[in-house]
Amino acid sequence: MAFPEPKPRGPELPQKRLKTLDCGQGAVRAVRFNVDGNYCLTCGSDKTLKLWNPLRGTLLRTYSGHGYEVLDAASSFDNSSLCSGGGDKAVVLWDVASGQVVRKFRGHAGKVNTVQFNEEATVILSGSIDSSIRCWDCRSRRPEPVQKLDDAKDGVSSVKVSDHEVLAGSVDSRVRRYDLRMGQLFSDYVGSPITCTCFSRDGQCTLVSSLDSTLRLLDKDTGELLGEYTGHKNQKYKLDCCLSERDTHVVSCSEDGKVFFWDLVEGVLALALPVGPGVVQSLAYHPTEPCLLTAMGGSIQCWREEAYKAESDTD
């Protein structure tokens, strides 16, 4: 008689606080994992960008060169470069190892809310309160952008990039998807100013958060509404949302000091994780493991699943 296969374990949610890091850079505006999830970036209101090993709690480097608070950052696929954008309207390309500014791109008429590299890290895309997305060639000496996307009627709050698509959310309540292969623009109206957009890990869906305290899961190709997720509070601030590492849960910051996890398929609230007394300003989810970073005030918190055993710091 054959024994039945053991049931695969359900997804575990990161609800055990491993570390709290005081970042020492004023308010942390954003926290971002690098591509493989071994390091993270924090964007400070004191004009600095910092690189950390979050599990060990060690600061690796500080990047200074912005003229005002840093609002977003991203790392390249090979971890050799960083890009950042901020309140000084500038987009900065950094060399990770030396900490030096490689290029500073100017052209936006207002603060830069969001930055992303393309897959090859040859182009930086930046979205601004000036209603435009600009594409900057990292290898060129030209000061102007190679392309400008100005379809939004209000500030651009969120930009994400896949191998052939750009996903953008705007305060004009529309999420726009540019298909670069087909040369087409697809637009969906959600009825409330958008604070964050992202692709699902399988590339089939888009997740959109907006200031009506609602997240919506849309079919990427048809725009069909697949799910709505509510219970958190998001009425004033630009807060992050994402999907868990296996696309099983929808995750969002909240203005009431918690991070909310919903079952993606069922739409029910799975966990409201208490972080602290303020607004959870930003979050980042590890690309392959149940590991979450949150930002509140001047510190970030690192969370793992309950069963996680921290490696001893002696190894």
Short mmCIF file of C-alpha atoms in Angstrom, two decimals:
data_model
loop_
_atom_site.label_atom_id
_atom_site.label_comp_id
_atom_site.label_asym_id
_atom_site.label_seq_id
_atom_site.Cartn_x
_atom_site.Cartn_y
_atom_site.Cartn_z
CA MET A 1 0.00 0.00 0.00
CA ALA A 2 1.42 3.36 -1.03
CA PHE A 3 1.48 6.07 1.57
CA PRO A 4 -0.09 9.36 0.49
CA GLU A 5 2.28 12.17 -0.38
CA PRO A 6 2.73 14.62 2.49
CA LYS A 7 0.65 17.73 1.97
CA PRO A 8 2.75 20.66 0.82
CA ARG A 9 3.11 23.18 3.59
CA GLY A 10 1.01 26.30 3.28
CA PRO A 11 2.72 29.62 2.84
CA GLU A 12 4.16 31.08 6.02
CA LEU A 13 3.77 34.76 6.74
CA PRO A 14 6.58 36.85 8.19
CA GLN A 15 5.22 37.77 11.62
CA LYS A 16 8.24 37.36 13.88
CA ARG A 17 10.23 40.55 14.37
CA LEU A 18 13.93 39.72 14.03
CA LYS A 19 15.51 43.15 14.11
CA THR A 20 14.75 46.82 14.38
CA LEU A 21 17.39 49.07 12.83
CA ASP A 22 17.60 52.74 13.73
CA CYS A 23 18.70 54.13 10.38
CA GLY A 24 19.93 57.51 11.62
CA GLN A 25 18.77 59.38 8.51
CA GLY A 26 15.66 61.21 9.65
CA ALA A 27 12.37 59.70 8.51
CA VAL A 28 12.78 56.62 6.31
CA ARG A 29 10.80 57.43 3.16
CA ALA A 30 11.28 54.03 1.47
CA VAL A 31 12.90 50.65 2.08
CA ARG A 32 13.84 48.42 -0.87
CA PHE A 33 15.45 44.98 -1.21
CA ASN A 34 18.15 44.50 -3.80
CA VAL A 35 17.56 41.95 -6.58
CA ASP A 36 18.57 38.81 -4.63
CA GLY A 37 17.23 39.97 -1.25
CA ASN A 38 20.57 39.90 0.60
CA TYR A 39 20.76 43.66 1.06
CA CYS A 40 18.40 46.58 1.36
CA LEU A 41 18.34 50.30 0.70
CA THR A 42 16.80 52.96 2.91
CA CYS A 43 15.87 56.42 1.64
CA GLY A 44 16.18 59.18 4.23
CA SER A 45 14.63 62.58 4.75
CA ASP A 46 18.19 63.75 5.60
CA LYS A 47 19.15 63.48 1.86
CA THR A 48 21.06 60.19 2.26
CA LEU A 49 20.65 56.72 0.84
CA LYS A 50 21.98 53.81 2.92
CA LEU A 51 22.86 50.20 2.05
CA TRP A 52 22.34 47.54 4.76
CA ASN A 53 22.53 43.87 5.45
CA PRO A 54 19.13 43.75 7.18
CA LEU A 55 19.39 40.28 8.77
CA ARG A 56 22.70 41.14 10.41
CA GLY A 57 21.71 44.73 11.03
CA THR A 58 24.93 46.12 9.56
CA LEU A 59 25.34 49.39 7.65
CA LEU A 60 27.51 48.85 4.56
CA ARG A 61 27.62 52.28 2.94
CA THR A 62 26.06 55.73 2.93
CA TYR A 63 25.42 57.57 -0.35
CA SER A 64 25.32 61.38 -0.17
CA GLY A 65 24.59 63.61 -3.16
CA HIS A 66 20.90 64.50 -3.19
CA GLY A 67 19.95 68.07 -2.35
CA TYR A 68 16.71 67.16 -0.59
CA GLU A 69 15.04 64.08 0.88
CA VAL A 70 15.39 60.79 -1.01
CA LEU A 71 12.02 59.28 -1.92
CA ASP A 72 12.81 56.06 -3.79
CA ALA A 73 15.74 53.89 -4.86
CA ALA A 74 16.47 50.68 -6.77
CA SER A 75 19.46 48.42 -7.38
CA SER A 76 20.64 47.00 -10.69
CA PHE A 77 20.43 43.28 -11.58
CA ASP A 78 24.18 42.81 -10.97
CA ASN A 79 24.28 44.90 -7.75
CA SER A 80 26.92 47.22 -9.25
CA SER A 81 24.70 50.31 -9.52
CA LEU A 82 21.94 52.08 -7.65
CA CYS A 83 19.49 54.71 -8.78
CA SER A 84 17.52 57.11 -6.62
CA GLY A 85 15.10 60.00 -6.93
CA GLY A 86 14.03 62.69 -4.53
CA GLY A 87 12.63 66.02 -3.56
CA ASP A 88 15.43 67.85 -5.40
CA LYS A 89 13.83 66.78 -8.75
CA ALA A 90 17.00 64.84 -9.58
CA VAL A 91 17.55 61.21 -10.60
CA VAL A 92 20.95 59.93 -9.45
CA LEU A 93 22.96 56.95 -10.72
CA TRP A 94 25.42 55.63 -8.10
CA ASP A 95 28.38 53.27 -8.15
CA VAL A 96 27.71 50.81 -5.31
CA ALA A 97 31.33 49.99 -4.47
CA SER A 98 32.79 53.51 -4.39
CA GLY A 99 29.67 55.33 -3.17
CA GLN A 100 30.23 57.97 -5.85
CA VAL A 101 27.65 59.70 -8.04
CA VAL A 102 28.11 58.47 -11.61
CA ARG A 103 25.44 60.67 -13.22
CA LYS A 104 22.84 63.14 -12.05
CA PHE A 105 19.89 63.49 -14.42
CA ARG A 106 17.88 66.71 -14.27
CA GLY A 107 14.74 67.56 -16.20
CA HIS A 108 11.77 66.81 -13.97
CA ALA A 109 9.79 69.89 -12.92
CA GLY A 110 8.85 68.46 -9.51
CA LYS A 111 9.91 65.88 -6.96
CA VAL A 112 10.69 62.37 -8.19
CA ASN A 113 8.41 59.85 -6.48
CA THR A 114 9.62 56.61 -8.02
CA VAL A 115 12.63 55.15 -9.86
CA GLN A 116 13.33 51.80 -11.53
CA PHE A 117 16.04 50.25 -13.69
CA ASN A 118 15.13 48.31 -16.80
CA GLU A 119 16.21 44.64 -16.76
CA GLU A 120 19.68 45.31 -18.20
CA ALA A 121 20.22 48.41 -16.01
CA THR A 122 20.95 50.48 -19.12
CA VAL A 123 17.96 52.78 -18.59
CA ILE A 124 16.49 54.41 -15.47
CA LEU A 125 12.77 55.21 -15.51
CA SER A 126 11.59 57.94 -13.16
CA GLY A 127 8.07 59.05 -12.29
CA SER A 128 7.41 62.51 -10.92
CA ILE A 129 4.81 64.77 -9.41
CA ASP A 130 5.16 66.72 -12.71
CA SER A 131 2.93 64.03 -14.38
CA SER A 132 5.71 62.57 -16.52
CA ILE A 133 7.78 59.39 -16.72
CA ARG A 134 11.26 59.97 -18.12
CA CYS A 135 13.70 57.36 -19.42
CA TRP A 136 17.38 58.13 -18.89
CA ASP A 137 20.22 56.34 -20.71
CA CYS A 138 22.82 55.34 -18.11
CA ARG A 139 25.56 54.98 -20.74
CA SER A 140 25.02 58.23 -22.62
CA ARG A 141 26.43 61.65 -21.78
CA ARG A 142 23.30 63.34 -23.09
CA PRO A 143 21.59 65.41 -20.41
CA GLU A 144 18.05 64.94 -21.75
CA PRO A 145 15.93 61.80 -21.39
CA VAL A 146 15.80 59.34 -24.30
CA GLN A 147 12.02 59.16 -23.92
CA LYS A 148 9.26 60.97 -22.07
CA LEU A 149 5.87 59.42 -21.31
CA ASP A 150 3.44 62.19 -20.40
CA ASP A 151 0.01 60.57 -20.69
CA ALA A 152 -0.78 61.04 -16.98
CA LYS A 153 -2.98 64.03 -16.11
CA ASP A 154 -1.59 64.30 -12.58
CA GLY A 155 1.47 63.20 -10.61
CA VAL A 156 3.00 59.77 -11.24
CA SER A 157 3.19 57.90 -7.92
CA SER A 158 4.46 54.48 -8.98
CA VAL A 159 6.44 52.95 -11.85
CA LYS A 160 7.33 49.26 -12.29
CA VAL A 161 9.19 47.63 -15.19
CA SER A 162 9.10 44.13 -16.68
CA ASP A 163 11.16 42.91 -19.64
CA HIS A 164 8.88 44.64 -22.14
CA GLU A 165 6.34 46.65 -20.11
CA VAL A 166 6.10 49.75 -17.99
CA LEU A 167 3.36 49.87 -15.34
CA ALA A 168 2.52 53.30 -13.97
CA GLY A 169 0.06 54.54 -11.36
CA SER A 170 -1.02 58.16 -11.16
CA VAL A 171 -2.91 60.52 -8.87
CA ASP A 172 -5.33 60.92 -11.82
CA SER A 173 -6.78 57.52 -10.71
CA ARG A 174 -5.52 55.65 -13.78
CA VAL A 175 -3.12 52.75 -14.01
CA ARG A 176 -1.33 52.71 -17.37
CA ARG A 177 0.57 49.84 -18.95
CA TYR A 178 2.92 50.56 -21.82
CA ASP A 179 3.64 47.49 -23.96
CA LEU A 180 7.01 48.40 -25.48
CA ARG A 181 7.04 45.46 -27.92
CA MET A 182 3.64 46.32 -29.39
CA GLY A 183 3.97 50.08 -28.96
CA GLN A 184 0.60 50.18 -27.19
CA LEU A 185 -0.79 51.92 -24.12
CA PHE A 186 -3.49 50.28 -21.97
CA SER A 187 -5.27 52.33 -19.32
CA ASP A 188 -7.63 51.35 -16.48
CA TYR A 189 -9.58 53.75 -14.28
CA VAL A 190 -9.92 52.79 -10.61
CA GLY A 191 -11.77 55.84 -9.30
CA SER A 192 -9.33 57.00 -6.63
CA PRO A 193 -5.77 58.44 -6.65
CA ILE A 194 -3.27 55.58 -7.01
CA THR A 195 -0.46 55.25 -4.46
CA CYS A 196 1.28 52.07 -5.65
CA THR A 197 1.16 49.55 -8.49
CA CYS A 198 3.01 46.29 -9.06
CA PHE A 199 3.06 43.18 -11.23
CA SER A 200 2.30 39.80 -9.71
CA ARG A 201 5.37 37.55 -9.67
CA ASP A 202 3.88 35.40 -12.44
CA GLY A 203 3.31 38.49 -14.60
CA GLN A 204 -0.40 37.76 -15.13
CA CYS A 205 -1.92 40.37 -12.82
CA THR A 206 -1.41 43.90 -11.58
CA LEU A 207 -2.03 45.06 -8.02
CA VAL A 208 -3.16 48.65 -7.49
CA SER A 209 -3.57 50.51 -4.20
CA SER A 210 -5.45 53.78 -3.95
CA LEU A 211 -6.55 56.44 -1.47
CA ASP A 212 -10.00 54.89 -0.94
CA SER A 213 -8.30 52.36 1.39
CA THR A 214 -8.72 49.62 -1.23
CA LEU A 215 -6.36 47.37 -3.14
CA ARG A 216 -7.50 45.94 -6.47
CA LEU A 217 -6.14 42.95 -8.35
CA LEU A 218 -6.59 43.34 -12.10
CA ASP A 219 -6.08 40.90 -14.94
CA LYS A 220 -3.11 42.46 -16.72
CA ASP A 221 -4.35 41.82 -20.25
CA THR A 222 -8.08 42.49 -19.93
CA GLY A 223 -8.22 44.92 -16.98
CA GLU A 224 -10.88 42.69 -15.38
CA LEU A 225 -11.23 43.17 -11.62
CA LEU A 226 -10.20 39.88 -10.02
CA GLY A 227 -10.26 40.87 -6.36
CA GLU A 228 -10.65 43.72 -3.88
CA TYR A 229 -8.92 43.89 -0.50
CA THR A 230 -9.99 46.21 2.31
CA GLY A 231 -9.59 46.67 6.06
CA HIS A 232 -6.44 48.77 6.12
CA LYS A 233 -6.32 52.57 6.19
CA ASN A 234 -4.87 54.56 3.28
CA GLN A 235 -6.43 57.97 2.77
CA LYS A 236 -3.56 60.48 2.90
CA TYR A 237 -0.14 58.96 2.23
CA LYS A 238 1.65 57.25 -0.65
CA LEU A 239 1.98 53.73 0.80
CA ASP A 240 3.49 50.57 -0.67
CA CYS A 241 1.73 47.35 -1.58
CA CYS A 242 3.06 44.10 -3.03
CA LEU A 243 2.47 40.37 -3.39
CA SER A 244 4.19 37.76 -1.24
CA GLU A 245 7.09 35.76 -2.67
CA ARG A 246 4.80 33.01 -4.02
CA ASP A 247 1.86 35.23 -5.07
CA THR A 248 -0.27 33.69 -2.30
CA HIS A 249 -0.96 36.89 -0.36
CA VAL A 250 -1.59 40.57 -1.03
CA VAL A 251 0.40 42.80 1.33
CA SER A 252 -0.09 46.49 2.15
CA CYS A 253 1.13 49.22 4.46
CA SER A 254 -1.47 51.03 6.53
CA GLU A 255 -1.80 54.40 8.23
CA ASP A 256 -2.85 52.72 11.50
CA GLY A 257 0.54 51.16 12.28
CA LYS A 258 -0.04 47.69 10.80
CA VAL A 259 0.83 45.65 7.73
CA PHE A 260 -2.14 43.78 6.27
CA PHE A 261 -1.97 40.37 4.54
CA TRP A 262 -4.92 39.05 2.55
CA ASP A 263 -5.32 35.64 0.95
CA LEU A 264 -5.05 36.48 -2.76
CA VAL A 265 -7.70 34.03 -3.97
CA GLU A 266 -10.17 34.16 -1.09
CA GLY A 267 -9.82 37.90 -0.51
CA VAL A 268 -10.06 37.41 3.28
CA LEU A 269 -7.74 39.08 5.78
CA ALA A 270 -5.10 36.58 6.91
CA LEU A 271 -3.03 38.77 9.24
CA ALA A 272 -2.90 42.33 10.53
CA LEU A 273 0.69 42.65 11.74
CA PRO A 274 1.21 45.38 14.36
CA VAL A 275 4.40 47.31 13.57
CA GLY A 276 4.13 50.37 15.82
CA PRO A 277 2.19 53.52 16.70
CA GLY A 278 2.73 55.52 13.48
CA VAL A 279 2.15 55.17 9.74
CA VAL A 280 3.86 52.18 8.11
CA GLN A 281 5.53 54.33 5.46
CA SER A 282 7.04 51.66 3.24
CA LEU A 283 7.56 47.92 2.86
CA ALA A 284 9.64 45.50 0.83
CA TYR A 285 9.10 41.76 0.35
CA HIS A 286 11.99 39.36 -0.19
CA PRO A 287 12.04 37.95 -3.76
CA THR A 288 12.16 34.27 -2.71
CA GLU A 289 11.59 33.93 1.05
CA PRO A 290 8.92 34.89 3.61
CA CYS A 291 10.88 37.93 4.75
CA LEU A 292 9.42 41.43 5.08
CA LEU A 293 10.98 44.83 5.71
CA THR A 294 8.86 47.68 7.05
CA ALA A 295 9.67 51.35 7.63
CA MET A 296 8.18 53.49 10.37
CA GLY A 297 9.56 56.81 11.52
CA GLY A 298 13.34 56.67 11.53
CA SER A 299 13.73 52.90 11.69
CA ILE A 300 13.14 49.73 9.69
CA GLN A 301 11.95 46.38 10.99
CA CYS A 302 12.90 42.96 9.62
CA TRP A 303 10.28 40.17 9.89
CA ARG A 304 10.50 36.42 9.24
CA GLU A 305 8.17 33.45 9.56
CA GLU A 306 7.63 31.96 13.05
CA ALA A 307 9.73 28.86 12.32
CA TYR A 308 12.75 30.87 11.20
CA LYS A 309 15.97 30.30 13.13
CA ALA A 310 18.44 33.13 12.84
CA GLU A 311 21.94 32.09 11.87
CA SER A 312 24.33 32.73 14.71
CA ASP A 313 26.35 35.86 14.19
CA THR A 314 29.57 33.94 14.73
CA ASP A 315 29.59 32.25 11.33
#
